Each structure stands twice: as C-alpha cells, then as structure tokens.
C-alpha cells in the first residue's frame, strides 16, 4: 500500500526560487517516486530511469556552480530537497546524496582544467557517481585502506578491492581513494576512475535488510590503468579530500534521515486519525497522542540541527562538529520514529501492506553509512577536547 500524499512541511526558505524548487521536488515525488517505491523495493530493482528524470529536472547538481551546469543552490536548500526525495523513496534521496558526494572531490580540489573537462558531464543529469573509500578490512579506520595505485609512466595501475559502494556496478564514474605510498593517511590519493576501465569489475550486490533498490557492491581493481591526469589534487591529499567530502555528505544523510522519519510520522498520523477502537479514533487516546507528539518533536529538532549546520557551511564557517551532531541526532531519531510508527499501526505496521516496516528497515542503515554513529560521537568528543 502506497502512503497517502502528506501535507507539505512548513519550511522557511531563503528565496522564491527555492520555494519553486521544493514545489517541483514534491511534484516529482508524487509522480515518479511514490507510485514505484514499494514495488521496486520488493523486487530489488534499481530505478536508474528515475535518476535520469530528476537529473533532467536539475536535482542531481544543486549545490554546484552554474558555470559547470549546477544549480548554484545553498546547502540549506539542497538538503531540504534531499529530505523531500528521501521521504518519497530513500533509495533515491540517498542516491542523490551519494552522487553529490562523488562530485565533491573534483569540484572542490580539482584543477580548473579538470573541472572544465569532466564536471559538466558529471552534473548533466545523465551520469551517476559513486564514492569509494571503504574496503573489506577498513571501514571506520579509513586510513588503513590498501587499494594501491602505482605510477607507471603517465598512468596509475590500481589493484585492490573497495567495499560497501553505493551504485557499485551502475555508476558512470568512481571517486576512489587509493594508496600511493605507505605513509599512513598521508599516503592516500584520489583518482577519478571511469566506469568500463579494463580490469575494473563489480561483485553482485549485497543482500541487505533494506534499501534493496539501491545497489551496494564490492569493486575489484585488477591492474586498472588510470591516466595520471585523473589524479584529483596532489598525491597524498586523498585523505583530506575524503574527510572534506564526508563532512558535507553527513549533512546529506541527516536530511535523508529526517525525510524517512517525516514519512513515517505522516503515515502514523493518518492511520491514527482513521483507525477506530472503543468507538473513537486511536489518535484521541493520550498514550498514543503523546507518542505522535514525541515523534514530531524529534523530527523538528533534527531538521533544525541539520539546517543550522548547513547555514554554517553556506557562510564559509567550520561545520565538521555540527555535521557530526546532525548525522548522529537525525539518524538516531529516525530509528526511534520509524520504530514508533510500526507500533502505532500495530499488527498492520508489521506487515508489508503498509510502508512502516520498510521505513524502519531503511532507517537502520542511516546509523551506519558515512561514519557510524559511534564515529560521530568520537568526532564530536575530539572537537570538545580540542584535539
């Protein structure tokens, strides 16, 4: 059963253009996402055509410059678009976030020549990106990655395995962190690897408890030759590039988490207002109405937290701590809210007739991706201690 259209979130947006953009997003969600989400998730189908549709609408390039085909939108606006997309279908919202993350290295650290050459295509709406940092033995300890790139003339020869890669096997380009020396985190570099390179392959997608429409796969580099001109930044700068991308990416995950939580709340409120027990709607019972109130409060708090961090980013201020706080709070809140939504629907919440159980399964992964919430606490604690 697809969820009924929800009342639009009351948002404070900085411009008429932003309001039009959010209206466009809600329309696309109603027409292109909601009618297909449940069926495609059940079948494990990757909605590649949906990404082309939203790409044509300009939603795959929002925070990047107009000179490269981007939307020139502040993060404050981009993240609220992400929230709306994730509320309709997390596989799409998170996919847009990952694509934006994948473009970050080139947009922020590439040379003018590199940006002019590759960024317009990456932002065109036709291409989809992947971000390659994690490996089978290095997740939270990202500096321990082993995928190696050896310089051979004007090419790097790349060998190794990446793991947990969203869009693995489906992306058109892969922003890949590789080891170019044994100097710990200072020995990591960033290569822009094109799909279809000889020796590059993707394993079958992982079998996940949720997000089945979003392919997650290992990538194998078997002597893949990558032109030296595809080195982004300097050799040894890759770890800095990766962390910079993750600060922004964590805000994307926070916004997606709020979107999933909002969808779960809307479903729960609608159900509680129509489900009759003891001669009246169950929403009239204080125990349940208090639960809905707590759910709504957590969502509003999370939205305020990620927007505050986004406004710091837009103002050019440091936002690493605030991004970690937003990712931590919003994803934990999404887990609580979606669990409560299942409870509100009772037995129906535990069936696939309603999307509550899907929201609950999807929320779980958001506490893990782009830095587990234990890592977020570590980041916050280090900021507090000045380390």
PDB file of N, CA, C and O in Angstrom, residues 235-298:
ATOM      1  N   UNK A 235      49.186  14.179  -4.943  1.00  0.00           N
ATOM      2  CA  UNK A 235      49.430  12.890  -4.316  1.00  0.00           C
ATOM      3  C   UNK A 235      49.534  13.082  -2.800  1.00  0.00           C
ATOM      4  O   UNK A 235      50.166  14.022  -2.333  1.00  0.00           O
ATOM      5  N   UNK A 236      48.896  12.208  -2.048  1.00  0.00           N
ATOM      6  CA  UNK A 236      48.916  12.301  -0.593  1.00  0.00           C
ATOM      7  C   UNK A 236      47.823  13.178  -0.011  1.00  0.00           C
ATOM      8  O   UNK A 236      47.699  13.276   1.212  1.00  0.00           O
ATOM      9  N   UNK A 237      47.019  13.798  -0.860  1.00  0.00           N
ATOM     10  CA  UNK A 237      45.952  14.688  -0.393  1.00  0.00           C
ATOM     11  C   UNK A 237      44.605  13.969  -0.287  1.00  0.00           C
ATOM     12  O   UNK A 237      43.614  14.560   0.143  1.00  0.00           O
ATOM     13  N   UNK A 238      44.576  12.699  -0.620  1.00  0.00           N
ATOM     14  CA  UNK A 238      43.312  11.986  -0.707  1.00  0.00           C
ATOM     15  C   UNK A 238      42.554  11.881   0.602  1.00  0.00           C
ATOM     16  O   UNK A 238      41.325  11.958   0.614  1.00  0.00           O
ATOM     17  N   UNK A 239      43.281  11.698   1.722  1.00  0.00           N
ATOM     18  CA  UNK A 239      42.578  11.561   2.998  1.00  0.00           C
ATOM     19  C   UNK A 239      41.903  12.874   3.376  1.00  0.00           C
ATOM     20  O   UNK A 239      40.778  12.885   3.874  1.00  0.00           O
ATOM     21  N   UNK A 240      42.579  13.990   3.115  1.00  0.00           N
ATOM     22  CA  UNK A 240      41.968  15.304   3.350  1.00  0.00           C
ATOM     23  C   UNK A 240      40.733  15.476   2.476  1.00  0.00           C
ATOM     24  O   UNK A 240      39.685  15.976   2.944  1.00  0.00           O
ATOM     25  N   UNK A 241      40.819  15.058   1.213  1.00  0.00           N
ATOM     26  CA  UNK A 241      39.679  15.151   0.303  1.00  0.00           C
ATOM     27  C   UNK A 241      38.526  14.295   0.809  1.00  0.00           C
ATOM     28  O   UNK A 241      37.362  14.721   0.819  1.00  0.00           O
ATOM     29  N   UNK A 242      38.846  13.085   1.272  1.00  0.00           N
ATOM     30  CA  UNK A 242      37.808  12.175   1.747  1.00  0.00           C
ATOM     31  C   UNK A 242      37.079  12.740   2.952  1.00  0.00           C
ATOM     32  O   UNK A 242      35.845  12.698   3.024  1.00  0.00           O
ATOM     33  N   UNK A 243      37.824  13.280   3.917  1.00  0.00           N
ATOM     34  CA  UNK A 243      37.196  13.822   5.121  1.00  0.00           C
ATOM     35  C   UNK A 243      36.362  15.051   4.799  1.00  0.00           C
ATOM     36  O   UNK A 243      35.287  15.255   5.372  1.00  0.00           O
ATOM     37  N   UNK A 244      36.846  15.888   3.883  1.00  0.00           N
ATOM     38  CA  UNK A 244      36.084  17.069   3.488  1.00  0.00           C
ATOM     39  C   UNK A 244      34.764  16.660   2.850  1.00  0.00           C
ATOM     40  O   UNK A 244      33.711  17.250   3.142  1.00  0.00           O
ATOM     41  N   UNK A 245      34.814  15.641   2.004  1.00  0.00           N
ATOM     42  CA  UNK A 245      33.587  15.169   1.369  1.00  0.00           C
ATOM     43  C   UNK A 245      32.620  14.605   2.401  1.00  0.00           C
ATOM     44  O   UNK A 245      31.407  14.843   2.337  1.00  0.00           O
ATOM     45  N   UNK A 246      33.156  13.875   3.387  1.00  0.00           N
ATOM     46  CA  UNK A 246      32.290  13.244   4.379  1.00  0.00           C
ATOM     47  C   UNK A 246      31.585  14.274   5.259  1.00  0.00           C
ATOM     48  O   UNK A 246      30.450  14.054   5.681  1.00  0.00           O
ATOM     49  N   UNK A 247      32.247  15.391   5.574  1.00  0.00           N
ATOM     50  CA  UNK A 247      31.576  16.430   6.363  1.00  0.00           C
ATOM     51  C   UNK A 247      30.296  16.880   5.677  1.00  0.00           C
ATOM     52  O   UNK A 247      29.237  17.009   6.311  1.00  0.00           O
ATOM     53  N   UNK A 248      30.388  17.109   4.367  1.00  0.00           N
ATOM     54  CA  UNK A 248      29.199  17.516   3.617  1.00  0.00           C
ATOM     55  C   UNK A 248      28.233  16.356   3.437  1.00  0.00           C
ATOM     56  O   UNK A 248      27.013  16.518   3.535  1.00  0.00           O
ATOM     57  N   UNK A 249      28.780  15.163   3.183  1.00  0.00           N
ATOM     58  CA  UNK A 249      27.934  14.006   2.982  1.00  0.00           C
ATOM     59  C   UNK A 249      27.117  13.645   4.207  1.00  0.00           C
ATOM     60  O   UNK A 249      25.987  13.145   4.096  1.00  0.00           O
ATOM     61  N   UNK A 250      27.681  13.889   5.399  1.00  0.00           N
ATOM     62  CA  UNK A 250      26.946  13.585   6.626  1.00  0.00           C
ATOM     63  C   UNK A 250      25.705  14.460   6.763  1.00  0.00           C
ATOM     64  O   UNK A 250      24.694  14.028   7.326  1.00  0.00           O
ATOM     65  N   UNK A 251      25.786  15.671   6.253  1.00  0.00           N
ATOM     66  CA  UNK A 251      24.585  16.510   6.246  1.00  0.00           C
ATOM     67  C   UNK A 251      23.525  15.922   5.312  1.00  0.00           C
ATOM     68  O   UNK A 251      22.325  15.988   5.597  1.00  0.00           O
ATOM     69  N   UNK A 252      23.970  15.342   4.204  1.00  0.00           N
ATOM     70  CA  UNK A 252      23.024  14.686   3.305  1.00  0.00           C
ATOM     71  C   UNK A 252      22.329  13.512   3.967  1.00  0.00           C
ATOM     72  O   UNK A 252      21.113  13.324   3.826  1.00  0.00           O
ATOM     73  N   UNK A 253      23.082  12.722   4.725  1.00  0.00           N
ATOM     74  CA  UNK A 253      22.485  11.587   5.437  1.00  0.00           C
ATOM     75  C   UNK A 253      21.508  12.082   6.496  1.00  0.00           C
ATOM     76  O   UNK A 253      20.426  11.496   6.695  1.00  0.00           O
ATOM     77  N   UNK A 254      21.862  13.166   7.194  1.00  0.00           N
ATOM     78  CA  UNK A 254      20.959  13.729   8.202  1.00  0.00           C
ATOM     79  C   UNK A 254      19.637  14.145   7.566  1.00  0.00           C
ATOM     80  O   UNK A 254      18.552  13.866   8.103  1.00  0.00           O
ATOM     81  N   UNK A 255      19.714  14.815   6.418  1.00  0.00           N
ATOM     82  CA  UNK A 255      18.490  15.247   5.746  1.00  0.00           C
ATOM     83  C   UNK A 255      17.665  14.052   5.284  1.00  0.00           C
ATOM     84  O   UNK A 255      16.433  14.045   5.400  1.00  0.00           O
ATOM     85  N   UNK A 256      18.323  13.022   4.762  1.00  0.00           N
ATOM     86  CA  UNK A 256      17.603  11.818   4.351  1.00  0.00           C
ATOM     87  C   UNK A 256      16.910  11.172   5.544  1.00  0.00           C
ATOM     88  O   UNK A 256      15.774  10.689   5.432  1.00  0.00           O
ATOM     89  N   UNK A 257      17.589  11.148   6.691  1.00  0.00           N
ATOM     90  CA  UNK A 257      17.002  10.551   7.888  1.00  0.00           C
ATOM     91  C   UNK A 257      15.744  11.294   8.315  1.00  0.00           C
ATOM     92  O   UNK A 257      14.730  10.678   8.682  1.00  0.00           O
ATOM     93  N   UNK A 258      15.788  12.613   8.258  1.00  0.00           N
ATOM     94  CA  UNK A 258      14.608  13.404   8.607  1.00  0.00           C
ATOM     95  C   UNK A 258      13.480  13.125   7.613  1.00  0.00           C
ATOM     96  O   UNK A 258      12.306  13.038   7.991  1.00  0.00           O
ATOM     97  N   UNK A 259      13.821  12.941   6.341  1.00  0.00           N
ATOM     98  CA  UNK A 259      12.800  12.622   5.356  1.00  0.00           C
ATOM     99  C   UNK A 259      12.101  11.307   5.640  1.00  0.00           C
ATOM    100  O   UNK A 259      10.865  11.216   5.578  1.00  0.00           O
ATOM    101  N   UNK A 260      12.877  10.272   5.958  1.00  0.00           N
ATOM    102  CA  UNK A 260      12.274   8.970   6.278  1.00  0.00           C
ATOM    103  C   UNK A 260      11.406   9.082   7.532  1.00  0.00           C
ATOM    104  O   UNK A 260      10.294   8.546   7.591  1.00  0.00           O
ATOM    105  N   UNK A 261      11.923   9.797   8.538  1.00  0.00           N
ATOM    106  CA  UNK A 261      11.152   9.965   9.776  1.00  0.00           C
ATOM    107  C   UNK A 261       9.858  10.726   9.518  1.00  0.00           C
ATOM    108  O   UNK A 261       8.797  10.390  10.068  1.00  0.00           O
ATOM    109  N   UNK A 262       9.911  11.752   8.674  1.00  0.00           N
ATOM    110  CA  UNK A 262       8.715  12.523   8.357  1.00  0.00           C
ATOM    111  C   UNK A 262       7.680  11.647   7.646  1.00  0.00           C
ATOM    112  O   UNK A 262       6.478  11.729   7.944  1.00  0.00           O
ATOM    113  N   UNK A 263       8.135  10.815   6.721  1.00  0.00           N
ATOM    114  CA  UNK A 263       7.211   9.920   6.030  1.00  0.00           C
ATOM    115  C   UNK A 263       6.553   8.956   7.014  1.00  0.00           C
ATOM    116  O   UNK A 263       5.345   8.682   6.922  1.00  0.00           O
ATOM    117  N   UNK A 264       7.333   8.454   7.977  1.00  0.00           N
ATOM    118  CA  UNK A 264       6.787   7.538   8.974  1.00  0.00           C
ATOM    119  C   UNK A 264       5.777   8.243   9.870  1.00  0.00           C
ATOM    120  O   UNK A 264       4.725   7.683  10.210  1.00  0.00           O
ATOM    121  N   UNK A 265       6.085   9.477  10.254  1.00  0.00           N
ATOM    122  CA  UNK A 265       5.149  10.243  11.080  1.00  0.00           C
ATOM    123  C   UNK A 265       3.855  10.517  10.321  1.00  0.00           C
ATOM    124  O   UNK A 265       2.752  10.360  10.876  1.00  0.00           O
ATOM    125  N   UNK A 266       3.960  10.937   9.075  1.00  0.00           N
ATOM    126  CA  UNK A 266       2.760  11.226   8.278  1.00  0.00           C
ATOM    127  C   UNK A 266       1.870   9.991   8.176  1.00  0.00           C
ATOM    128  O   UNK A 266       0.638  10.085   8.291  1.00  0.00           O
ATOM    129  N   UNK A 267       2.494   8.841   7.961  1.00  0.00           N
ATOM    130  CA  UNK A 267       1.737   7.597   7.879  1.00  0.00           C
ATOM    131  C   UNK A 267       1.049   7.299   9.210  1.00  0.00           C
ATOM    132  O   UNK A 267      -0.135   6.947   9.254  1.00  0.00           O
ATOM    133  N   UNK A 268       1.798   7.460  10.309  1.00  0.00           N
ATOM    134  CA  UNK A 268       1.251   7.155  11.630  1.00  0.00           C
ATOM    135  C   UNK A 268       0.099   8.087  11.996  1.00  0.00           C
ATOM    136  O   UNK A 268      -0.921   7.652  12.553  1.00  0.00           O
ATOM    137  N   UNK A 269       0.249   9.371  11.694  1.00  0.00           N
ATOM    138  CA  UNK A 269      -0.808  10.339  11.994  1.00  0.00           C
ATOM    139  C   UNK A 269      -2.062  10.025  11.188  1.00  0.00           C
ATOM    140  O   UNK A 269      -3.190  10.060  11.713  1.00  0.00           O
ATOM    141  N   UNK A 270      -1.884   9.726   9.903  1.00  0.00           N
ATOM    142  CA  UNK A 270      -3.028   9.407   9.061  1.00  0.00           C
ATOM    143  C   UNK A 270      -3.743   8.149   9.560  1.00  0.00           C
ATOM    144  O   UNK A 270      -4.982   8.118   9.659  1.00  0.00           O
ATOM    145  N   UNK A 271      -2.977   7.137   9.899  1.00  0.00           N
ATOM    146  CA  UNK A 271      -3.567   5.890  10.386  1.00  0.00           C
ATOM    147  C   UNK A 271      -4.287   6.103  11.716  1.00  0.00           C
ATOM    148  O   UNK A 271      -5.415   5.636  11.913  1.00  0.00           O
ATOM    149  N   UNK A 272      -3.623   6.821  12.632  1.00  0.00           N
ATOM    150  CA  UNK A 272      -4.213   7.031  13.961  1.00  0.00           C
ATOM    151  C   UNK A 272      -5.485   7.864  13.895  1.00  0.00           C
ATOM    152  O   UNK A 272      -6.356   7.753  14.767  1.00  0.00           O
ATOM    153  N   UNK A 273      -5.619   8.687  12.877  1.00  0.00           N
ATOM    154  CA  UNK A 273      -6.819   9.501  12.744  1.00  0.00           C
ATOM    155  C   UNK A 273      -8.000   8.763  12.159  1.00  0.00           C
ATOM    156  O   UNK A 273      -9.146   9.227  12.263  1.00  0.00           O
ATOM    157  N   UNK A 274      -7.744   7.616  11.516  1.00  0.00           N
ATOM    158  CA  UNK A 274      -8.827   6.864  10.870  1.00  0.00           C
ATOM    159  C   UNK A 274      -9.115   5.528  11.546  1.00  0.00           C
ATOM    160  O   UNK A 274     -10.226   5.013  11.423  1.00  0.00           O
ATOM    161  N   UNK A 275      -8.131   4.986  12.252  1.00  0.00           N
ATOM    162  CA  UNK A 275      -8.321   3.697  12.917  1.00  0.00           C
ATOM    163  C   UNK A 275      -9.209   3.877  14.153  1.00  0.00           C
ATOM    164  O   UNK A 275      -8.887   4.655  15.054  1.00  0.00           O
ATOM    165  N   UNK A 276     -10.318   3.172  14.183  1.00  0.00           N
ATOM    166  CA  UNK A 276     -11.281   3.288  15.287  1.00  0.00           C
ATOM    167  C   UNK A 276     -11.117   2.119  16.264  1.00  0.00           C
ATOM    168  O   UNK A 276     -11.026   0.962  15.854  1.00  0.00           O
ATOM    169  N   UNK A 277     -11.060   2.437  17.551  1.00  0.00           N
ATOM    170  CA  UNK A 277     -11.102   1.441  18.616  1.00  0.00           C
ATOM    171  C   UNK A 277     -11.901   2.023  19.779  1.00  0.00           C
ATOM    172  O   UNK A 277     -11.762   3.215  20.098  1.00  0.00           O
ATOM    173  N   UNK A 278     -12.728   1.213  20.389  1.00  0.00           N
ATOM    174  CA  UNK A 278     -13.559   1.658  21.504  1.00  0.00           C
ATOM    175  C   UNK A 278     -14.427   2.860  21.121  1.00  0.00           C
ATOM    176  O   UNK A 278     -14.677   3.758  21.918  1.00  0.00           O
ATOM    177  N   UNK A 279     -14.817   2.914  19.839  1.00  0.00           N
ATOM    178  CA  UNK A 279     -15.748   3.923  19.387  1.00  0.00           C
ATOM    179  C   UNK A 279     -15.155   5.268  19.033  1.00  0.00           C
ATOM    180  O   UNK A 279     -15.905   6.220  18.801  1.00  0.00           O
ATOM    181  N   UNK A 280     -13.842   5.369  18.968  1.00  0.00           N
ATOM    182  CA  UNK A 280     -13.238   6.662  18.580  1.00  0.00           C
ATOM    183  C   UNK A 280     -11.856   6.421  17.955  1.00  0.00           C
ATOM    184  O   UNK A 280     -11.264   5.355  18.136  1.00  0.00           O
ATOM    185  N   UNK A 281     -11.320   7.427  17.214  1.00  0.00           N
ATOM    186  CA  UNK A 281     -10.002   7.262  16.607  1.00  0.00           C
ATOM    187  C   UNK A 281      -8.933   7.029  17.675  1.00  0.00           C
ATOM    188  O   UNK A 281      -8.980   7.646  18.751  1.00  0.00           O
ATOM    189  N   UNK A 282      -7.977   6.174  17.374  1.00  0.00           N
ATOM    190  CA  UNK A 282      -6.955   5.892  18.375  1.00  0.00           C
ATOM    191  C   UNK A 282      -6.084   7.120  18.653  1.00  0.00           C
ATOM    192  O   UNK A 282      -5.428   7.185  19.696  1.00  0.00           O
ATOM    193  N   UNK A 283      -6.061   8.098  17.734  1.00  0.00           N
ATOM    194  CA  UNK A 283      -5.313   9.334  17.985  1.00  0.00           C
ATOM    195  C   UNK A 283      -5.863  10.097  19.188  1.00  0.00           C
ATOM    196  O   UNK A 283      -5.167  10.942  19.762  1.00  0.00           O
ATOM    197  N   UNK A 284      -7.117   9.832  19.572  1.00  0.00           N
ATOM    198  CA  UNK A 284      -7.716  10.533  20.712  1.00  0.00           C
ATOM    199  C   UNK A 284      -7.204  10.011  22.055  1.00  0.00           C
ATOM    200  O   UNK A 284      -7.409  10.659  23.083  1.00  0.00           O
ATOM    201  N   UNK A 285      -6.547   8.860  22.040  1.00  0.00           N
ATOM    202  CA  UNK A 285      -6.049   8.301  23.297  1.00  0.00           C
ATOM    203  C   UNK A 285      -4.719   8.951  23.658  1.00  0.00           C
ATOM    204  O   UNK A 285      -3.806   9.054  22.828  1.00  0.00           O
ATOM    205  N   UNK A 286      -4.620   9.392  24.905  1.00  0.00           N
ATOM    206  CA  UNK A 286      -3.463  10.189  25.313  1.00  0.00           C
ATOM    207  C   UNK A 286      -2.146   9.448  25.113  1.00  0.00           C
ATOM    208  O   UNK A 286      -1.154  10.038  24.657  1.00  0.00           O
ATOM    209  N   UNK A 287      -2.115   8.148  25.439  1.00  0.00           N
ATOM    210  CA  UNK A 287      -0.871   7.397  25.298  1.00  0.00           C
ATOM    211  C   UNK A 287      -0.343   7.443  23.880  1.00  0.00           C
ATOM    212  O   UNK A 287       0.858   7.579  23.660  1.00  0.00           O
ATOM    213  N   UNK A 288      -1.233   7.344  22.902  1.00  0.00           N
ATOM    214  CA  UNK A 288      -0.804   7.358  21.515  1.00  0.00           C
ATOM    215  C   UNK A 288      -0.538   8.780  21.030  1.00  0.00           C
ATOM    216  O   UNK A 288       0.419   9.013  20.293  1.00  0.00           O
ATOM    217  N   UNK A 289      -1.334   9.725  21.452  1.00  0.00           N
ATOM    218  CA  UNK A 289      -1.116  11.107  21.003  1.00  0.00           C
ATOM    219  C   UNK A 289       0.215  11.636  21.532  1.00  0.00           C
ATOM    220  O   UNK A 289       0.911  12.408  20.844  1.00  0.00           O
ATOM    221  N   UNK A 290       0.593  11.227  22.745  1.00  0.00           N
ATOM    222  CA  UNK A 290       1.893  11.643  23.274  1.00  0.00           C
ATOM    223  C   UNK A 290       3.031  11.037  22.443  1.00  0.00           C
ATOM    224  O   UNK A 290       4.059  11.683  22.212  1.00  0.00           O
ATOM    225  N   UNK A 291       2.849   9.790  21.999  1.00  0.00           N
ATOM    226  CA  UNK A 291       3.869   9.162  21.156  1.00  0.00           C
ATOM    227  C   UNK A 291       4.045   9.944  19.854  1.00  0.00           C
ATOM    228  O   UNK A 291       5.173  10.222  19.418  1.00  0.00           O
ATOM    229  N   UNK A 292       2.924  10.328  19.223  1.00  0.00           N
ATOM    230  CA  UNK A 292       2.994  11.113  17.993  1.00  0.00           C
ATOM    231  C   UNK A 292       3.653  12.467  18.240  1.00  0.00           C
ATOM    232  O   UNK A 292       4.431  12.955  17.412  1.00  0.00           O
ATOM    233  N   UNK A 293       3.353  13.074  19.385  1.00  0.00           N
ATOM    234  CA  UNK A 293       3.952  14.369  19.712  1.00  0.00           C
ATOM    235  C   UNK A 293       5.460  14.258  19.854  1.00  0.00           C
ATOM    236  O   UNK A 293       6.216  15.133  19.390  1.00  0.00           O
ATOM    237  N   UNK A 294       5.920  13.192  20.508  1.00  0.00           N
ATOM    238  CA  UNK A 294       7.366  12.988  20.660  1.00  0.00           C
ATOM    239  C   UNK A 294       8.024  12.748  19.307  1.00  0.00           C
ATOM    240  O   UNK A 294       9.126  13.248  19.039  1.00  0.00           O
ATOM    241  N   UNK A 295       7.368  12.007  18.427  1.00  0.00           N
ATOM    242  CA  UNK A 295       7.902  11.757  17.089  1.00  0.00           C
ATOM    243  C   UNK A 295       8.061  13.066  16.326  1.00  0.00           C
ATOM    244  O   UNK A 295       9.107  13.337  15.721  1.00  0.00           O
ATOM    245  N   UNK A 296       7.027  13.901  16.367  1.00  0.00           N
ATOM    246  CA  UNK A 296       7.065  15.179  15.649  1.00  0.00           C
ATOM    247  C   UNK A 296       8.141  16.093  16.203  1.00  0.00           C
ATOM    248  O   UNK A 296       8.839  16.793  15.444  1.00  0.00           O
ATOM    249  N   UNK A 297       8.317  16.089  17.516  1.00  0.00           N
ATOM    250  CA  UNK A 297       9.320  16.953  18.133  1.00  0.00           C
ATOM    251  C   UNK A 297      10.727  16.535  17.728  1.00  0.00           C
ATOM    252  O   UNK A 297      11.589  17.383  17.437  1.00  0.00           O
ATOM    253  N   UNK A 298      10.987  15.234  17.697  1.00  0.00           N
ATOM    254  CA  UNK A 298      12.313  14.762  17.279  1.00  0.00           C
ATOM    255  C   UNK A 298      12.608  15.148  15.835  1.00  0.00           C
ATOM    256  O   UNK A 298      13.744  15.516  15.494  1.00  0.00           O
TER     257      UNK A 298
END
